[in-house]
Amino acid sequence: MTTDADEVWATMLTIVTHNLEDWRRVVSEQVGLPFSRVRVIRRLVAQPLTMGRLAEASGMDAPAASVAVNDLERRGLVQRAIDPSNRRVRMVALTDAGHEMVARVQRVRPAAPAEFSALDDADLEALSGILSRVAEAADLAHA
């Protein structure tokens, strides 16, 4: 039997998407933020973004992004500032508390999906090694 990369990828996507909502729920419960807000603050880790770019990166329309940023600003997790290179543009950046919240999000480690119970220790070790190599190739090892 030959398995190509596309088949493996399709299987991985099925497993991840099937369990994604549970992961989002656990993250939201543990950090006390709706997942839509978690998505926004994670996009701001590398650098401040304009509202337009933040909306696009977060998969939101502009009004939804504005509501999210207003909420995050009230919580002290983000701040708006005028872009020094274009005073008509407002940038959104994480505050120190926002960076701390992102660190909390990154520490959330929900339990593995039930499907993983079919794997023994050797299988899990092999899968971990393979996924580590894939993540390294994609430069995701520290994401």
JSON list of C-alpha atoms in Angstrom, two decimals, residues 1 6 15 17 28 36-38 43 51 54 61 63 69 80 89 91 107-109 111 118-119 121 124 126 140:
[
{"chain": "A", "resi": 1, "resn": "MET", "atom": "CA", "xyz": [0.00, 0.00, 0.00]},
{"chain": "A", "resi": 6, "resn": "ASP", "atom": "CA", "xyz": [-1.89, 14.45, 0.22]},
{"chain": "A", "resi": 15, "resn": "ILE", "atom": "CA", "xyz": [-8.48, 14.77, 12.95]},
{"chain": "A", "resi": 17, "resn": "THR", "atom": "CA", "xyz": [-10.80, 19.94, 12.49]},
{"chain": "A", "resi": 28, "resn": "SER", "atom": "CA", "xyz": [-11.25, 30.08, 26.29]},
{"chain": "A", "resi": 36, "resn": "SER", "atom": "CA", "xyz": [-12.25, 35.37, 18.83]},
{"chain": "A", "resi": 37, "resn": "ARG", "atom": "CA", "xyz": [-10.24, 37.59, 21.21]},
{"chain": "A", "resi": 38, "resn": "VAL", "atom": "CA", "xyz": [-7.52, 34.94, 21.57]},
{"chain": "A", "resi": 43, "resn": "ARG", "atom": "CA", "xyz": [-1.88, 37.95, 15.60]},
{"chain": "A", "resi": 51, "resn": "MET", "atom": "CA", "xyz": [-6.98, 47.62, 12.14]},
{"chain": "A", "resi": 54, "resn": "LEU", "atom": "CA", "xyz": [-5.53, 42.81, 12.01]},
{"chain": "A", "resi": 61, "resn": "ASP", "atom": "CA", "xyz": [-14.63, 41.90, 8.92]},
{"chain": "A", "resi": 63, "resn": "PRO", "atom": "CA", "xyz": [-16.69, 45.98, 12.36]},
{"chain": "A", "resi": 69, "resn": "VAL", "atom": "CA", "xyz": [-10.17, 45.48, 19.80]},
{"chain": "A", "resi": 80, "resn": "ARG", "atom": "CA", "xyz": [-4.08, 51.83, 19.99]},
{"chain": "A", "resi": 89, "resn": "VAL", "atom": "CA", "xyz": [-3.42, 55.34, 10.63]},
{"chain": "A", "resi": 91, "resn": "MET", "atom": "CA", "xyz": [-1.92, 50.78, 15.04]},
{"chain": "A", "resi": 107, "resn": "ARG", "atom": "CA", "xyz": [0.77, 27.16, 27.92]},
{"chain": "A", "resi": 108, "resn": "VAL", "atom": "CA", "xyz": [-2.71, 25.63, 27.53]},
{"chain": "A", "resi": 109, "resn": "ARG", "atom": "CA", "xyz": [-2.25, 21.97, 26.73]},
{"chain": "A", "resi": 111, "resn": "ALA", "atom": "CA", "xyz": [-5.76, 16.49, 26.64]},
{"chain": "A", "resi": 118, "resn": "ALA", "atom": "CA", "xyz": [-5.28, 3.78, 19.86]},
{"chain": "A", "resi": 119, "resn": "LEU", "atom": "CA", "xyz": [-1.54, 4.56, 19.80]},
{"chain": "A", "resi": 121, "resn": "ASP", "atom": "CA", "xyz": [4.11, 4.60, 23.38]},
{"chain": "A", "resi": 124, "resn": "LEU", "atom": "CA", "xyz": [3.37, 8.22, 19.88]},
{"chain": "A", "resi": 126, "resn": "ALA", "atom": "CA", "xyz": [7.32, 7.92, 16.15]},
{"chain": "A", "resi": 140, "resn": "LEU", "atom": "CA", "xyz": [6.98, 26.06, 13.15]}
]
